[in-house]
Amino acid sequence: MTEYQHYQFICDEPLSDGQLAEIRALTTRARLTRHSFVNTYGWGDFKGDPEALVSSHYDGHLYFANWNTRRVILRWPATDLSLDTAQAYCTADSALSWESGTAVLIALESDPEDGAEDFNDLFDQQTGHTDSSERWLPSIARGRPLVADGDLRLLYLAWLLCLHNGDLDDTDLEPPVPPGLADLPEPLADLATFLRIDPDLIAAAAEHSSPPPSRPSIADCQAWIHSLDPADKDRVLAELLHAPGGRALTGLRRRFLAAQPARGRAHEPRTVAELRALVPAQAAARTAREELAEEEARLREEQERRAAQDRRLAVLQHDPEAAWRRVEDLLTLGGTRHYPEVVRTLGDLGALADREGAGEVFAHRYSRFISGHRTKKALLRDLDAQARR
């Protein structure tokens, strides 16, 4: 494959005419709208600075190249995510955080030097499809409101990325484990997949993660609102009316959720070494589950195959000679397109003979049939494959 780089940006609020002109000055080839930027390079490179563009224009950026580098940059208002919280989880080169003006940004990178090439499977570039490559950022960006609401699973995945990439010491302690790590919503599951975080490592970390809290009832909301000072209520309502978009509502929801009693048992933080030691057991359990699921699927398929054959035999038993004639008629048509029906019909005739105790008679006739069509090598291979199943 030739060189391939993919750049994508996304933003919540539409870019202004001036901002669009600034982006267009960096590239004439990108598919550019007021909310998105998509461009790919088979040669050369993008002239812009992704970190600077997310600081000034966009809320999310995604990059991947066919030499295995993958990168995600996300931005939040500092009122939605504090730098202290981000730095508690983004602690090494694979997950960096910084403040830019009134925003907090994190940059996540997966760049394994010895990783197996999985670019074509994940992004469908050999087929020329773009839907696969362009779906990642819109999905991952939907994780930003979760963080704004106080859900820190995305940040914990950032810390696991550092662990997975070998950036941490064995004695380093994990940050607080958020609830719901065992049941990631699609945006976070896509982030973990895109950044190649070991799913067995996530499962090991989730052993100390409590179930996600249930949605608060309307009574819970009313009780909390009733507890607010009247002047505070007036200020909140004014902000809801004045603030653009849902930012004020996000802040109000975060305040409400923070006031709810903590659920689940608190655990002592584990070291990196302790987490790594849990991974083999998780991998073995996952393999066992997958093997069980495969066996159950195989049994269901076999039952369905037998049920379908039983239905065919119920019809076939009334006139098996007609089936023999049908086989010969199909073979006179030439070509191989009728071979699947011929093979299936002969298999049904053999099953019917066994059921009726006429196996020897069938075997003799089948042998004569094979001798009569010994030049049809493809047919004989298909019949032999069926006999071995």
Short mmCIF file of C-alpha atoms in Angstrom, two decimals:
data_model
loop_
_atom_site.label_atom_id
_atom_site.label_comp_id
_atom_site.label_asym_id
_atom_site.label_seq_id
_atom_site.Cartn_x
_atom_site.Cartn_y
_atom_site.Cartn_z
CA MET A 1 0.00 0.00 0.00
CA THR A 2 1.18 3.54 -0.72
CA GLU A 3 1.43 6.20 1.99
CA TYR A 4 -1.95 7.14 3.47
CA GLN A 5 -2.79 9.77 6.10
CA HIS A 6 -6.25 10.79 7.24
CA TYR A 7 -7.04 14.08 9.02
CA GLN A 8 -10.42 14.88 10.49
CA PHE A 9 -11.72 17.73 12.66
CA ILE A 10 -15.16 18.39 14.14
CA CYS A 11 -16.74 21.25 16.11
CA ASP A 12 -19.97 21.88 18.00
CA GLU A 13 -20.52 25.52 17.02
CA PRO A 14 -20.32 26.51 13.33
CA LEU A 15 -17.14 28.16 12.14
CA SER A 16 -17.37 31.78 11.08
CA ASP A 17 -16.59 32.96 7.54
CA GLY A 18 -13.23 34.19 8.78
CA GLN A 19 -12.39 30.87 10.41
CA LEU A 20 -13.39 28.99 7.26
CA ALA A 21 -11.07 31.20 5.24
CA GLU A 22 -8.22 30.50 7.67
CA ILE A 23 -8.70 26.74 7.31
CA ARG A 24 -9.06 26.94 3.53
CA ALA A 25 -5.73 28.79 3.38
CA LEU A 26 -4.11 25.67 4.85
CA THR A 27 -5.54 23.28 2.25
CA THR A 28 -7.51 23.53 -0.96
CA ARG A 29 -8.34 19.83 -1.09
CA ALA A 30 -10.14 19.21 2.19
CA ARG A 31 -13.88 18.60 2.35
CA LEU A 32 -14.71 21.56 4.54
CA THR A 33 -17.99 22.57 6.20
CA ARG A 34 -18.76 24.85 9.11
CA HIS A 35 -18.75 21.81 11.43
CA SER A 36 -16.18 19.43 9.94
CA PHE A 37 -12.93 18.98 8.06
CA VAL A 38 -11.90 15.78 6.26
CA ASN A 39 -8.80 15.28 4.15
CA THR A 40 -6.54 12.41 3.15
CA TYR A 41 -3.02 12.46 1.80
CA GLY A 42 -1.33 9.89 -0.42
CA TRP A 43 1.72 12.12 -0.60
CA GLY A 44 2.74 15.32 1.18
CA ASP A 45 1.23 16.36 4.49
CA PHE A 46 -1.22 18.76 6.13
CA LYS A 47 0.26 22.25 6.64
CA GLY A 48 -1.72 23.03 9.79
CA ASP A 49 -0.97 22.30 13.44
CA PRO A 50 -3.76 20.00 14.76
CA GLU A 51 -3.20 20.97 18.40
CA ALA A 52 -3.41 24.66 17.57
CA LEU A 53 -6.51 24.16 15.43
CA VAL A 54 -8.33 22.28 18.20
CA SER A 55 -7.35 25.06 20.59
CA SER A 56 -8.70 27.78 18.31
CA HIS A 57 -11.29 26.33 15.93
CA TYR A 58 -12.40 22.76 16.63
CA ASP A 59 -13.54 20.53 19.49
CA GLY A 60 -12.12 17.24 18.24
CA HIS A 61 -9.43 15.89 15.93
CA LEU A 62 -8.60 12.38 14.69
CA TYR A 63 -5.58 11.25 12.71
CA PHE A 64 -4.42 7.90 11.43
CA ALA A 65 -1.78 6.72 9.01
CA ASN A 66 -1.06 3.38 7.43
CA TRP A 67 2.20 3.09 9.39
CA ASN A 68 0.08 2.45 12.52
CA THR A 69 -0.01 5.92 14.13
CA ARG A 70 -3.41 6.93 15.54
CA ARG A 71 -4.17 10.13 17.42
CA VAL A 72 -7.20 11.79 19.02
CA ILE A 73 -7.38 15.34 20.43
CA LEU A 74 -10.47 16.50 22.35
CA ARG A 75 -11.38 19.84 23.89
CA TRP A 76 -13.71 20.93 26.70
CA PRO A 77 -14.48 24.30 28.27
CA ALA A 78 -12.56 24.53 31.54
CA THR A 79 -15.93 24.84 33.26
CA ASP A 80 -16.77 21.31 32.04
CA LEU A 81 -13.39 19.69 32.72
CA SER A 82 -10.71 21.11 35.00
CA LEU A 83 -7.04 20.74 34.16
CA ASP A 84 -6.43 19.10 37.55
CA THR A 85 -8.95 16.37 36.76
CA ALA A 86 -7.53 15.82 33.29
CA GLN A 87 -3.96 15.61 34.62
CA ALA A 88 -4.97 13.04 37.23
CA TYR A 89 -5.60 10.61 34.35
CA CYS A 90 -3.43 11.91 31.51
CA THR A 91 -0.08 11.22 33.11
CA ALA A 92 2.34 10.17 30.34
CA ASP A 93 3.32 10.65 26.71
CA SER A 94 0.41 8.58 25.34
CA ALA A 95 -2.12 10.84 27.09
CA LEU A 96 -1.26 14.52 27.52
CA SER A 97 -3.44 17.34 28.83
CA TRP A 98 -3.01 21.10 28.83
CA GLU A 99 -4.93 24.36 29.16
CA SER A 100 -5.44 26.77 26.28
CA GLY A 101 -7.28 29.95 27.14
CA THR A 102 -10.59 28.91 28.68
CA ALA A 103 -10.38 25.34 27.38
CA VAL A 104 -8.77 22.08 28.49
CA LEU A 105 -7.45 19.67 25.87
CA ILE A 106 -6.25 16.07 25.93
CA ALA A 107 -4.21 14.32 23.23
CA LEU A 108 -4.23 10.51 23.04
CA GLU A 109 -1.86 8.57 20.80
CA SER A 110 -1.30 4.95 19.83
CA ASP A 111 1.88 4.35 17.87
CA PRO A 112 3.18 0.79 18.41
CA GLU A 113 6.57 0.25 16.81
CA ASP A 114 6.11 -3.50 16.52
CA GLY A 115 2.34 -3.66 16.06
CA ALA A 116 0.82 -5.85 13.37
CA GLU A 117 -0.58 -3.93 10.42
CA ASP A 118 -4.35 -3.78 10.83
CA PHE A 119 -4.99 -0.64 8.82
CA ASN A 120 -6.89 -2.21 5.92
CA ASP A 121 -9.18 -4.28 8.13
CA LEU A 122 -10.14 -1.31 10.30
CA PHE A 123 -10.49 1.41 7.69
CA ASP A 124 -11.42 -0.45 4.47
CA GLN A 125 -8.95 1.54 2.40
CA GLN A 126 -8.31 -1.31 -0.04
CA THR A 127 -11.95 -1.22 -1.08
CA GLY A 128 -11.97 2.57 -1.39
CA HIS A 129 -14.84 2.97 1.09
CA THR A 130 -14.74 6.14 3.19
CA ASP A 131 -17.66 5.42 5.51
CA SER A 132 -15.51 3.29 7.79
CA SER A 133 -12.66 5.77 8.17
CA GLU A 134 -14.91 8.80 8.70
CA ARG A 135 -17.20 7.28 11.31
CA TRP A 136 -14.63 7.21 14.12
CA LEU A 137 -14.40 10.86 15.12
CA PRO A 138 -18.16 11.63 15.16
CA SER A 139 -18.66 8.59 17.39
CA ILE A 140 -15.72 9.29 19.72
CA ALA A 141 -16.68 12.97 20.02
CA ARG A 142 -20.01 11.90 21.55
CA GLY A 143 -17.99 10.95 24.61
CA ARG A 144 -17.23 14.61 25.37
CA PRO A 145 -20.67 15.39 26.87
CA LEU A 146 -20.27 12.35 29.14
CA VAL A 147 -17.14 13.89 30.63
CA ALA A 148 -18.89 17.25 30.94
CA ASP A 149 -21.59 15.47 32.99
CA GLY A 150 -18.96 14.09 35.35
CA ASP A 151 -18.53 10.64 33.73
CA LEU A 152 -14.76 10.07 33.83
CA ARG A 153 -14.59 6.75 32.00
CA LEU A 154 -13.05 8.43 28.93
CA LEU A 155 -10.26 9.83 31.10
CA TYR A 156 -9.68 6.48 32.79
CA LEU A 157 -9.32 4.91 29.33
CA ALA A 158 -6.66 7.56 28.66
CA TRP A 159 -4.76 6.34 31.72
CA LEU A 160 -5.15 2.71 30.59
CA LEU A 161 -3.72 3.74 27.23
CA CYS A 162 -0.58 4.92 29.05
CA LEU A 163 -0.41 1.59 30.89
CA HIS A 164 -1.02 -0.40 27.71
CA ASN A 165 1.72 1.51 25.87
CA GLY A 166 4.27 0.90 28.63
CA ASP A 167 4.53 4.54 29.73
CA LEU A 168 4.05 3.81 33.45
CA ASP A 169 6.17 2.23 36.17
CA ASP A 170 5.01 -0.95 37.91
CA THR A 171 4.63 0.92 41.18
CA ASP A 172 2.44 3.71 39.77
CA LEU A 173 -1.05 3.80 41.28
CA GLU A 174 -4.21 3.97 39.24
CA PRO A 175 -6.45 7.06 39.50
CA PRO A 176 -10.03 6.70 40.80
CA VAL A 177 -11.94 4.05 38.83
CA PRO A 178 -15.23 5.49 37.53
CA PRO A 179 -18.49 3.51 37.60
CA GLY A 180 -19.66 1.62 34.53
CA LEU A 181 -16.25 0.66 33.14
CA ALA A 182 -17.51 -2.86 32.41
CA ASP A 183 -20.26 -1.52 30.16
CA LEU A 184 -18.80 1.12 27.86
CA PRO A 185 -21.20 3.11 25.65
CA GLU A 186 -20.45 3.14 21.93
CA PRO A 187 -18.36 6.36 21.89
CA LEU A 188 -16.00 5.03 24.57
CA ALA A 189 -15.89 1.53 23.10
CA ASP A 190 -14.92 3.07 19.76
CA LEU A 191 -12.24 5.17 21.44
CA ALA A 192 -10.77 2.06 23.06
CA THR A 193 -10.86 0.17 19.77
CA PHE A 194 -9.37 3.02 17.77
CA LEU A 195 -6.51 3.44 20.24
CA ARG A 196 -6.00 -0.34 20.50
CA ILE A 197 -6.40 -0.52 24.29
CA ASP A 198 -6.32 -4.17 25.32
CA PRO A 199 -9.94 -5.22 26.08
CA ASP A 200 -8.66 -7.71 28.66
CA LEU A 201 -6.88 -4.85 30.44
CA ILE A 202 -10.14 -2.87 30.47
CA ALA A 203 -11.95 -5.92 31.88
CA ALA A 204 -9.31 -6.30 34.59
CA ALA A 205 -9.62 -2.63 35.55
CA ALA A 206 -13.43 -2.94 35.60
CA GLU A 207 -13.23 -5.39 38.53
CA HIS A 208 -13.05 -2.32 40.80
CA SER A 209 -15.71 -0.38 38.90
CA SER A 210 -19.18 -0.21 40.38
CA PRO A 211 -22.24 -0.52 38.11
CA PRO A 212 -23.29 2.73 36.43
CA PRO A 213 -25.73 4.71 38.59
CA SER A 214 -29.37 4.49 37.69
CA ARG A 215 -30.98 7.55 36.16
CA PRO A 216 -32.21 9.89 38.91
CA SER A 217 -35.95 10.04 39.31
CA ILE A 218 -38.00 13.18 38.88
CA ALA A 219 -38.48 13.14 42.66
CA ASP A 220 -34.69 13.25 43.12
CA CYS A 221 -34.51 16.26 40.81
CA GLN A 222 -37.33 18.03 42.62
CA ALA A 223 -35.77 17.39 46.03
CA TRP A 224 -32.44 18.86 44.92
CA ILE A 225 -34.06 21.91 43.33
CA HIS A 226 -36.05 22.47 46.51
CA SER A 227 -32.79 22.52 48.48
CA LEU A 228 -31.33 25.38 46.41
CA ASP A 229 -31.31 28.92 47.71
CA PRO A 230 -33.96 31.07 45.91
CA ALA A 231 -31.31 33.48 44.68
CA ASP A 232 -29.33 30.53 43.29
CA LYS A 233 -32.44 29.28 41.49
CA ASP A 234 -32.98 32.70 39.91
CA ARG A 235 -29.35 32.80 38.72
CA VAL A 236 -29.56 29.27 37.29
CA LEU A 237 -32.75 30.06 35.36
CA ALA A 238 -31.20 33.23 33.97
CA GLU A 239 -28.15 31.26 32.79
CA LEU A 240 -30.36 28.65 31.13
CA LEU A 241 -32.15 31.39 29.19
CA HIS A 242 -29.00 33.31 28.28
CA ALA A 243 -26.29 30.72 27.61
CA PRO A 244 -25.97 29.39 24.05
CA GLY A 245 -26.59 25.73 23.36
CA GLY A 246 -26.82 23.39 26.31
CA ARG A 247 -23.71 24.51 28.21
CA ALA A 248 -25.62 25.99 31.14
CA LEU A 249 -27.79 22.87 31.32
CA THR A 250 -24.66 20.72 31.34
CA GLY A 251 -23.25 22.68 34.26
CA LEU A 252 -26.53 22.40 36.16
CA ARG A 253 -26.70 18.65 35.57
CA ARG A 254 -23.10 18.27 36.75
CA ARG A 255 -23.92 20.13 39.96
CA PHE A 256 -26.94 17.91 40.53
CA LEU A 257 -25.05 14.67 39.93
CA ALA A 258 -22.19 15.76 42.17
CA ALA A 259 -24.69 16.34 45.00
CA GLN A 260 -26.02 12.78 44.80
CA PRO A 261 -24.75 10.26 47.39
CA ALA A 262 -21.87 8.09 46.24
CA ARG A 263 -22.78 4.52 45.33
CA GLY A 264 -20.67 1.40 45.35
CA ARG A 265 -17.79 0.35 47.56
CA ALA A 266 -14.57 2.36 47.39
CA HIS A 267 -11.46 0.32 46.55
CA GLU A 268 -7.83 0.89 47.31
CA PRO A 269 -5.99 1.97 44.15
CA ARG A 270 -4.05 -0.82 42.43
CA THR A 271 -0.55 -0.59 41.10
CA VAL A 272 0.27 -0.97 37.43
CA ALA A 273 1.90 -4.31 38.21
CA GLU A 274 -1.24 -5.55 39.98
CA LEU A 275 -3.42 -4.60 37.03
CA ARG A 276 -1.10 -6.27 34.56
CA ALA A 277 -1.17 -9.45 36.64
CA LEU A 278 -4.97 -9.62 36.26
CA VAL A 279 -4.91 -9.56 32.46
CA PRO A 280 -4.06 -13.25 31.75
CA ALA A 281 -7.07 -14.46 33.75
CA GLN A 282 -9.32 -12.03 31.90
CA ALA A 283 -7.92 -13.21 28.58
CA ALA A 284 -8.55 -16.85 29.52
CA ALA A 285 -12.11 -16.07 30.60
CA ARG A 286 -12.77 -14.17 27.37
CA THR A 287 -11.38 -17.02 25.28
CA ALA A 288 -13.58 -19.50 27.14
CA ARG A 289 -16.64 -17.31 26.52
CA GLU A 290 -15.81 -17.00 22.83
CA GLU A 291 -15.26 -20.75 22.46
CA LEU A 292 -18.57 -21.46 24.23
CA ALA A 293 -20.36 -18.98 21.97
CA GLU A 294 -18.79 -20.56 18.88
CA GLU A 295 -19.82 -24.04 20.01
CA GLU A 296 -23.37 -22.89 20.73
CA ALA A 297 -23.51 -21.25 17.29
CA ARG A 298 -22.20 -24.44 15.67
CA LEU A 299 -24.83 -26.53 17.44
CA ARG A 300 -27.60 -24.13 16.40
CA GLU A 301 -26.38 -24.23 12.81
CA GLU A 302 -26.27 -28.04 12.87
CA GLN A 303 -29.79 -28.22 14.31
CA GLU A 304 -31.07 -25.83 11.65
CA ARG A 305 -29.30 -27.85 8.94
CA ARG A 306 -30.84 -31.09 10.17
CA ALA A 307 -34.30 -29.54 10.45
CA ALA A 308 -34.02 -28.24 6.88
CA GLN A 309 -32.92 -31.67 5.66
CA ASP A 310 -35.78 -33.36 7.51
CA ARG A 311 -38.21 -31.12 5.68
CA ARG A 312 -36.62 -32.00 2.34
CA LEU A 313 -36.63 -35.74 3.17
CA ALA A 314 -40.34 -35.60 3.99
CA VAL A 315 -40.92 -34.54 0.37
CA LEU A 316 -38.21 -36.72 -1.11
CA GLN A 317 -39.44 -39.99 0.35
CA HIS A 318 -42.57 -39.92 -1.81
CA ASP A 319 -40.57 -40.22 -5.05
CA PRO A 320 -36.79 -40.64 -4.66
CA GLU A 321 -36.48 -41.71 -8.31
CA ALA A 322 -37.62 -38.28 -9.38
CA ALA A 323 -34.70 -36.84 -7.38
CA TRP A 324 -32.21 -39.13 -9.18
CA ARG A 325 -33.63 -38.00 -12.52
CA ARG A 326 -33.41 -34.36 -11.41
CA VAL A 327 -29.71 -34.84 -10.66
CA GLU A 328 -29.00 -36.29 -14.10
CA ASP A 329 -31.04 -33.57 -15.81
CA LEU A 330 -29.08 -30.85 -14.03
CA LEU A 331 -25.76 -32.35 -15.10
CA THR A 332 -26.82 -32.34 -18.75
CA LEU A 333 -27.14 -28.54 -18.62
CA GLY A 334 -23.36 -28.12 -18.49
CA GLY A 335 -21.26 -25.83 -16.33
CA THR A 336 -20.88 -25.94 -12.57
CA ARG A 337 -23.64 -23.60 -11.39
CA HIS A 338 -25.98 -26.51 -10.57
CA TYR A 339 -23.39 -28.49 -8.60
CA PRO A 340 -24.55 -27.23 -5.16
CA GLU A 341 -28.09 -28.56 -5.80
CA VAL A 342 -26.70 -31.84 -7.13
CA VAL A 343 -24.49 -32.28 -4.07
CA ARG A 344 -27.32 -31.44 -1.66
CA THR A 345 -29.78 -33.77 -3.41
CA LEU A 346 -27.35 -36.70 -3.39
CA GLY A 347 -26.69 -36.06 0.29
CA ASP A 348 -30.43 -36.13 0.97
CA LEU A 349 -30.81 -39.38 -1.00
CA GLY A 350 -28.05 -40.94 1.09
CA ALA A 351 -29.66 -39.76 4.35
CA LEU A 352 -33.03 -41.11 3.23
CA ALA A 353 -31.47 -44.48 2.35
CA ASP A 354 -29.82 -44.72 5.78
CA ARG A 355 -33.11 -43.86 7.47
CA GLU A 356 -34.95 -46.58 5.53
CA GLY A 357 -32.25 -49.24 5.89
CA ALA A 358 -31.30 -49.13 2.21
CA GLY A 359 -27.75 -47.92 2.64
CA GLU A 360 -26.13 -50.71 0.61
CA VAL A 361 -28.47 -50.14 -2.34
CA PHE A 362 -27.69 -46.43 -2.29
CA ALA A 363 -23.93 -47.04 -1.99
CA HIS A 364 -23.97 -49.26 -5.09
CA ARG A 365 -25.96 -46.74 -7.12
CA TYR A 366 -23.84 -43.85 -5.86
CA SER A 367 -20.68 -45.69 -6.91
CA ARG A 368 -22.07 -46.11 -10.43
CA PHE A 369 -22.99 -42.41 -10.46
CA ILE A 370 -19.42 -41.42 -9.53
CA SER A 371 -17.97 -43.69 -12.21
CA GLY A 372 -20.29 -42.16 -14.80
CA HIS A 373 -19.18 -38.61 -13.97
CA ARG A 374 -15.50 -39.17 -13.13
CA THR A 375 -14.43 -36.42 -15.56
CA LYS A 376 -16.29 -33.76 -13.54
CA LYS A 377 -13.44 -33.03 -11.14
CA ALA A 378 -15.10 -30.02 -9.47
CA LEU A 379 -18.24 -32.04 -8.75
CA LEU A 380 -16.23 -34.90 -7.29
CA ARG A 381 -14.36 -32.49 -5.02
CA ASP A 382 -17.65 -31.04 -3.76
CA LEU A 383 -19.09 -34.50 -3.14
CA ASP A 384 -15.94 -35.56 -1.32
CA ALA A 385 -16.08 -32.43 0.85
CA GLN A 386 -19.70 -33.19 1.77
CA ALA A 387 -18.83 -36.79 2.65
CA ARG A 388 -16.13 -35.58 5.09
CA ARG A 389 -18.49 -33.24 6.96
#
